[in-house]
Amino acid sequence: MRLPLEWLQDYVETEVPAAEIADLLTNLGHEVEAIHESDIGPVLEIKVTPNRGDCLSVLGVARELAAKDSQRFQPTELMRTAVRGWTLGDESKPLSETSVAIEAPDLCPRYGARVWTDVKTGPSSERVQRRITAAGMRPIDVVVDTTNYVMLELGQPLHAFDLDTLKEDRIVVRTAKPGEQIRTLDGVDRKLEPEMLMICDAERPVAVAGVMGGEETEVTPQTRRILLESAHFNPQSVRRTRRALNLHTEASHRFERYVDPEGVVRALNRFAILYEEQTGCRPCEGVADVYVRRWEPKKVPVREERWKMLLAMDVPRAIAASSLIALGCQVSESTEGLEATGPSWRSDLAIEEDFIEEIGRLYGYDKMPDLLPQGSTPLGGESALTALRSRARQAMLRLGYVEVVTHTLRAPSPLDAAEPLIPLRNPGSPEAAFLRNSLLPGLADVAPRNYGPSPFVFEIGRTFAGDREAVSLGALLAGRILPEHWASKQEDTVDFSAAKGCLERLFSHLRREAALEPSSDERFHPARQAKIMCAGKDVGIVGQLRRDLCEELHLPKESYAFEVCLSDVLDVPEYVPKYRPVSSFPFVRRDMAIEVSKAVPYADIEAAIQEAAGELLERIWLFDVYEGKGIPEGKHSLGVAMILRHPEKTLTDEEANAVRERAVARLEQLGAKLR
Amino acid sequence: MAEAGVSMDSIREKVVEAEERIRKAAGLEELKAIATEYLGKNGALTSLLRTVGSLPPEERPKFGQAVNEAKRSLEVLVAARETELLEVERRRAEERERVDLTMPGRAFRTGIAHPITQTEDRIKAAMIGLGFEFFEGPELEEMKYNFEALNYPPDHPAMDDQDTFYIDDHRLMRTQCTAIQGRVFEAKKPPLRVFTVGRCFRNETVDRTHGHTFHQVDAFMVDRGVNMAHLKGTLKAFATAMFGEGTQVRFRPDYFPFVEPGVDYSISCPFCSGNGCAVCKSSGWIELGGAGLIHPNILRSYGIDTEEWTGWAFGLGVERIPMMQYQIDDLRLFYENDYRFLEQFRA
Ligand SMILES: [Zn+2]
């Protein structure tokens, strides 16, 4: 809200400069975001929190300042009149020119109206124009400008109808009937829904209650009679309607945030005075004031012990009481402290804590100490899932991957998993319209930004499929295993074994056993992919991304990826390593070059050797795979190294050779032979 | 006699000559040749022994002894010179292996942690250190946990600050991590100290300082006698852990439906010690987030007696922290994941 300082000074007498007022207001909870210059002096731009509709007015802001420091912000005569309410002396008399009926009392607890006949239109006074302009509104004519002026000053939106356009000169406040429409002041025809509150005449809606008037009943230069509306509408109802109509107006903004139900007639009178000042026109005698749901004051106990405890400040009872009184509360003393009744313009003061906040706010939080909580000392820590996440992340960082953070909300991608993507009902843009079901699309997006042809990237984040939200780890790797460099003579590039190797390290870091099983995921090379199985559970996928997809996504042609569902891994119990004695006797190494059909899985070879070697086999690894010249078609040669060691003595050459021979014999059963 | 004298002199002569040559030997080959020349089978000294027969018998032992002594001394000398020459040769060989210190080091793959998760790690360490327990809630959240359970009245304008991505009528992308509160109260009884760090989503136009996705910390505690001063103290301890010793915390009234009283809190600017700089816009203070005492309506709705238990909560954005620390001026960089950006924050 834009508040000209000059206008504020109508309500409080003050010498305090704008910048200091801005600080004071900010410290009261009304953040001043900027101070603008205008032809009537400084204008404060105030961010009013949604619970404080009363501060969307000159009166409301003036009241806050006077409550905080009545010495430097002395209420003026105008302020005192405003608080009491202006009177024309005819408020209790009925108004014969119109009748008002409220058919929806819950949505419209109060509706007031005054009528003018033989009205004058034309521009408003210069002062009114300058002030509403400084407040950010455009001057139109004296009637509209004055309604706006009163709204800015008192917070009560007003609406003027051309009474001659109202059928039977009547006002009926009711919800829309099926099929009803209205053309609003902005020239838009709007279909109405049955729950929308409408201001109607005898036949049809003439205004969307609290939001915008209708075009047909608008005041024009030809208007002879005016009906001025000042009402209190249910905030939720106004909000629902204006949202459904996708409209936002100064009036709806205030009604949504609660307008003082007791200020309805005051605003009519304030308009009457200002209008007469500008045009000389006086209203017809009497006010139509239908007040069907009265505002009920509610007494709330505010205990001294409680405010001292919660605020941790020793605010004396007298100061607490005077603060609340300054804010417009009715206050009485009780044995435990105070009993307070919030004013009609403060719907936010409902419970004890609300009043305690007011006491603290005016006292000043700068007087509050800082203490560390005592009492029970719980054992803080990570959750099991977060702990697993942290370990997985550490493993990937140690493996040399770059961690990335990509968007949850995405456009569809060829790397999405098979499950359907969950769409947002109201996406902000097509690039962020679906929830990712895999981390691979995001990784593919960022891979080209990382090391160009040799990305090593990973992310840990949520993925969504069906009703399940899981924490996953995704990785994408391609190109050289070590970056190109003058000292790296070999061009060792990523292949399936590189991806598998990372997975092995990852799982040993997580202390879970994992195995690979054949899979058929559309995103991967059909012969170079596998499901990751952990305790019999499918927890992920690894493989070479299909080359055509890589081309489409501008990825290196030979790109590998894996994705592990950490939420699933968490369900698999972690193994606890059991100590094995470390032999101090020397080892013997024996290598074998085994020629074997490529159809025989390497795991079978290793299992056979393990079985033959038994306890003496400490370590076994594949150090070479060769096919081509000298090896028959369909076969390859595997170089396997064994480390043999005896726990209690030095192994002799003969014993080592015997192990090797047993292994060879066992391998022959698989159709393998020694080269 | 004269014959013998000449012979003894000839030994000395040879020795002096040999010593000179050994000392001057420039390489092992040369040294070996010199050694052979004097000490070899047909060497100069060995040959002298053969002249022993021309001496009177009584002088022969003395002469022989003198030759042998001369040989031994030369042998020692040769060995010493050999060591010296070996050393020189090794040095020379090593010199040929000298590296260019300015050539770049081998580029091993080393992981880089993302600045957001790095910050999350620091936050976690600080909060766990203060006895808080990490709790993880869903990003795709039920409407009730994001709003109703947090004391948002239906159709309240406070929701306008939370432009929401909806999935359907009951589910949405959480707009604030505070959404874990209801879930925690369902799962745990006070006393409790809980926090989370996670992603939130808002349907906002993306620019340098706004994204549709951001990360948030949310922490809260419920215990007997907990008040605003404990909130301030915890925030101060947290801010000290994040921004360094001497960081001060300031409260200003603010409104969030889930706290009463509600405040926004600022920390004294750690970059200028409160004297005013670009980060704090010359104010000496940096507004970090919202906080307050947990609204009694919330506690009561989970059956917690507000006469016995009170609580506080605070929240803040994660991205703000590295943006301030590293003077990053565009939020979108965090999600672009350019290596040239990420590697600057290697830690
Ligand atoms: Zn600063």
mmCIF file with all atom_site columns, N, CA, C and O in Angstrom, chain B residues 135-153:
data_model
loop_
_atom_site.group_PDB
_atom_site.id
_atom_site.type_symbol
_atom_site.label_atom_id
_atom_site.label_alt_id
_atom_site.label_comp_id
_atom_site.label_asym_id
_atom_site.label_entity_id
_atom_site.label_seq_id
_atom_site.pdbx_PDB_ins_code
_atom_site.Cartn_x
_atom_site.Cartn_y
_atom_site.Cartn_z
_atom_site.occupancy
_atom_site.B_iso_or_equiv
_atom_site.pdbx_formal_charge
_atom_site.auth_seq_id
_atom_site.auth_comp_id
_atom_site.auth_asym_id
_atom_site.auth_atom_id
_atom_site.pdbx_PDB_model_num
ATOM 1  N N  . PHE B 1 135 ? 14.375 -34.890 9.998  1.00 0.00 ? 135 PHE B N  1
ATOM 2  C CA . PHE B 1 135 ? 13.137 -35.563 9.602  1.00 0.00 ? 135 PHE B CA 1
ATOM 3  C C  . PHE B 1 135 ? 12.891 -35.227 8.145  1.00 0.00 ? 135 PHE B C  1
ATOM 4  O O  . PHE B 1 135 ? 12.999 -34.075 7.740  1.00 0.00 ? 135 PHE B O  1
ATOM 5  N N  . GLU B 1 136 ? 12.574 -36.258 7.362  1.00 0.00 ? 136 GLU B N  1
ATOM 6  C CA . GLU B 1 136 ? 12.391 -36.032 5.935  1.00 0.00 ? 136 GLU B CA 1
ATOM 7  C C  . GLU B 1 136 ? 10.926 -36.172 5.570  1.00 0.00 ? 136 GLU B C  1
ATOM 8  O O  . GLU B 1 136 ? 10.304 -37.176 5.879  1.00 0.00 ? 136 GLU B O  1
ATOM 9  N N  . GLY B 1 137 ? 10.361 -35.163 4.945  1.00 0.00 ? 137 GLY B N  1
ATOM 10 C CA . GLY B 1 137 ? 8.970  -35.216 4.498  1.00 0.00 ? 137 GLY B CA 1
ATOM 11 C C  . GLY B 1 137 ? 8.907  -35.233 2.980  1.00 0.00 ? 137 GLY B C  1
ATOM 12 O O  . GLY B 1 137 ? 9.893  -34.951 2.318  1.00 0.00 ? 137 GLY B O  1
ATOM 13 N N  . PRO B 1 138 ? 7.748  -35.560 2.436  1.00 0.00 ? 138 PRO B N  1
ATOM 14 C CA . PRO B 1 138 ? 7.622  -35.651 0.979  1.00 0.00 ? 138 PRO B CA 1
ATOM 15 C C  . PRO B 1 138 ? 7.587  -34.276 0.303  1.00 0.00 ? 138 PRO B C  1
ATOM 16 O O  . PRO B 1 138 ? 7.114  -33.305 0.900  1.00 0.00 ? 138 PRO B O  1
ATOM 17 N N  . GLU B 1 139 ? 8.074  -34.231 -0.929 1.00 0.00 ? 139 GLU B N  1
ATOM 18 C CA . GLU B 1 139 ? 7.992  -33.001 -1.719 1.00 0.00 ? 139 GLU B CA 1
ATOM 19 C C  . GLU B 1 139 ? 6.599  -32.868 -2.340 1.00 0.00 ? 139 GLU B C  1
ATOM 20 O O  . GLU B 1 139 ? 6.068  -31.776 -2.458 1.00 0.00 ? 139 GLU B O  1
ATOM 21 N N  . LEU B 1 140 ? 6.050  -34.012 -2.728 1.00 0.00 ? 140 LEU B N  1
ATOM 22 C CA . LEU B 1 140 ? 4.663  -34.030 -3.209 1.00 0.00 ? 140 LEU B CA 1
ATOM 23 C C  . LEU B 1 140 ? 3.822  -34.263 -1.959 1.00 0.00 ? 140 LEU B C  1
ATOM 24 O O  . LEU B 1 140 ? 3.813  -35.361 -1.416 1.00 0.00 ? 140 LEU B O  1
ATOM 25 N N  . GLU B 1 141 ? 3.192  -33.195 -1.513 1.00 0.00 ? 141 GLU B N  1
ATOM 26 C CA . GLU B 1 141 ? 2.608  -33.207 -0.168 1.00 0.00 ? 141 GLU B CA 1
ATOM 27 C C  . GLU B 1 141 ? 1.090  -33.121 -0.235 1.00 0.00 ? 141 GLU B C  1
ATOM 28 O O  . GLU B 1 141 ? 0.520  -32.628 -1.208 1.00 0.00 ? 141 GLU B O  1
ATOM 29 N N  . GLU B 1 142 ? 0.473  -33.590 0.817  1.00 0.00 ? 142 GLU B N  1
ATOM 30 C CA . GLU B 1 142 ? -0.975 -33.441 0.920  1.00 0.00 ? 142 GLU B CA 1
ATOM 31 C C  . GLU B 1 142 ? -1.281 -32.002 1.305  1.00 0.00 ? 142 GLU B C  1
ATOM 32 O O  . GLU B 1 142 ? -0.578 -31.393 2.107  1.00 0.00 ? 142 GLU B O  1
ATOM 33 N N  . MET B 1 143 ? -2.348 -31.501 0.731  1.00 0.00 ? 143 MET B N  1
ATOM 34 C CA . MET B 1 143 ? -2.759 -30.128 0.980  1.00 0.00 ? 143 MET B CA 1
ATOM 35 C C  . MET B 1 143 ? -2.852 -29.842 2.476  1.00 0.00 ? 143 MET B C  1
ATOM 36 O O  . MET B 1 143 ? -2.466 -28.787 2.960  1.00 0.00 ? 143 MET B O  1
ATOM 37 N N  . LYS B 1 144 ? -3.369 -30.812 3.221  1.00 0.00 ? 144 LYS B N  1
ATOM 38 C CA . LYS B 1 144 ? -3.620 -30.534 4.646  1.00 0.00 ? 144 LYS B CA 1
ATOM 39 C C  . LYS B 1 144 ? -2.323 -30.270 5.405  1.00 0.00 ? 144 LYS B C  1
ATOM 40 O O  . LYS B 1 144 ? -2.305 -29.425 6.285  1.00 0.00 ? 144 LYS B O  1
ATOM 41 N N  . TYR B 1 145 ? -1.241 -30.955 5.052  1.00 0.00 ? 145 TYR B N  1
ATOM 42 C CA . TYR B 1 145 ? 0.005  -30.704 5.785  1.00 0.00 ? 145 TYR B CA 1
ATOM 43 C C  . TYR B 1 145 ? 0.630  -29.377 5.394  1.00 0.00 ? 145 TYR B C  1
ATOM 44 O O  . TYR B 1 145 ? 1.304  -28.735 6.187  1.00 0.00 ? 145 TYR B O  1
ATOM 45 N N  . ASN B 1 146 ? 0.419  -28.977 4.144  1.00 0.00 ? 146 ASN B N  1
ATOM 46 C CA . ASN B 1 146 ? 1.028  -27.729 3.690  1.00 0.00 ? 146 ASN B CA 1
ATOM 47 C C  . ASN B 1 146 ? 0.264  -26.510 4.207  1.00 0.00 ? 146 ASN B C  1
ATOM 48 O O  . ASN B 1 146 ? 0.855  -25.461 4.417  1.00 0.00 ? 146 ASN B O  1
ATOM 49 N N  . PHE B 1 147 ? -1.037 -26.657 4.389  1.00 0.00 ? 147 PHE B N  1
ATOM 50 C CA . PHE B 1 147 ? -1.851 -25.500 4.785  1.00 0.00 ? 147 PHE B CA 1
ATOM 51 C C  . PHE B 1 147 ? -2.692 -25.721 6.050  1.00 0.00 ? 147 PHE B C  1
ATOM 52 O O  . PHE B 1 147 ? -2.406 -25.151 7.088  1.00 0.00 ? 147 PHE B O  1
ATOM 53 N N  . GLU B 1 148 ? -3.713 -26.578 5.962  1.00 0.00 ? 148 GLU B N  1
ATOM 54 C CA . GLU B 1 148 ? -4.653 -26.698 7.089  1.00 0.00 ? 148 GLU B CA 1
ATOM 55 C C  . GLU B 1 148 ? -3.943 -27.008 8.409  1.00 0.00 ? 148 GLU B C  1
ATOM 56 O O  . GLU B 1 148 ? -4.190 -26.361 9.419  1.00 0.00 ? 148 GLU B O  1
ATOM 57 N N  . ALA B 1 149 ? -3.048 -28.002 8.364  1.00 0.00 ? 149 ALA B N  1
ATOM 58 C CA . ALA B 1 149 ? -2.375 -28.402 9.596  1.00 0.00 ? 149 ALA B CA 1
ATOM 59 C C  . ALA B 1 149 ? -1.506 -27.281 10.139 1.00 0.00 ? 149 ALA B C  1
ATOM 60 O O  . ALA B 1 149 ? -1.112 -27.285 11.292 1.00 0.00 ? 149 ALA B O  1
ATOM 61 N N  . LEU B 1 150 ? -1.191 -26.301 9.296  1.00 0.00 ? 150 LEU B N  1
ATOM 62 C CA . LEU B 1 150 ? -0.359 -25.179 9.727  1.00 0.00 ? 150 LEU B CA 1
ATOM 63 C C  . LEU B 1 150 ? -1.208 -23.953 10.037 1.00 0.00 ? 150 LEU B C  1
ATOM 64 O O  . LEU B 1 150 ? -0.723 -22.827 10.010 1.00 0.00 ? 150 LEU B O  1
ATOM 65 N N  . ASN B 1 151 ? -2.476 -24.196 10.326 1.00 0.00 ? 151 ASN B N  1
ATOM 66 C CA . ASN B 1 151 ? -3.356 -23.126 10.796 1.00 0.00 ? 151 ASN B CA 1
ATOM 67 C C  . ASN B 1 151 ? -3.671 -22.091 9.727  1.00 0.00 ? 151 ASN B C  1
ATOM 68 O O  . ASN B 1 151 ? -3.950 -20.936 10.037 1.00 0.00 ? 151 ASN B O  1
ATOM 69 N N  . TYR B 1 152 ? -3.598 -22.492 8.456  1.00 0.00 ? 152 TYR B N  1
ATOM 70 C CA . TYR B 1 152 ? -4.076 -21.596 7.408  1.00 0.00 ? 152 TYR B CA 1
ATOM 71 C C  . TYR B 1 152 ? -5.587 -21.720 7.362  1.00 0.00 ? 152 TYR B C  1
ATOM 72 O O  . TYR B 1 152 ? -6.100 -22.808 7.130  1.00 0.00 ? 152 TYR B O  1
ATOM 73 N N  . PRO B 1 153 ? -6.311 -20.627 7.619  1.00 0.00 ? 153 PRO B N  1
ATOM 74 C CA . PRO B 1 153 ? -7.758 -20.732 7.465  1.00 0.00 ? 153 PRO B CA 1
ATOM 75 C C  . PRO B 1 153 ? -8.072 -20.985 5.988  1.00 0.00 ? 153 PRO B C  1
ATOM 76 O O  . PRO B 1 153 ? -7.284 -20.592 5.124  1.00 0.00 ? 153 PRO B O  1
#
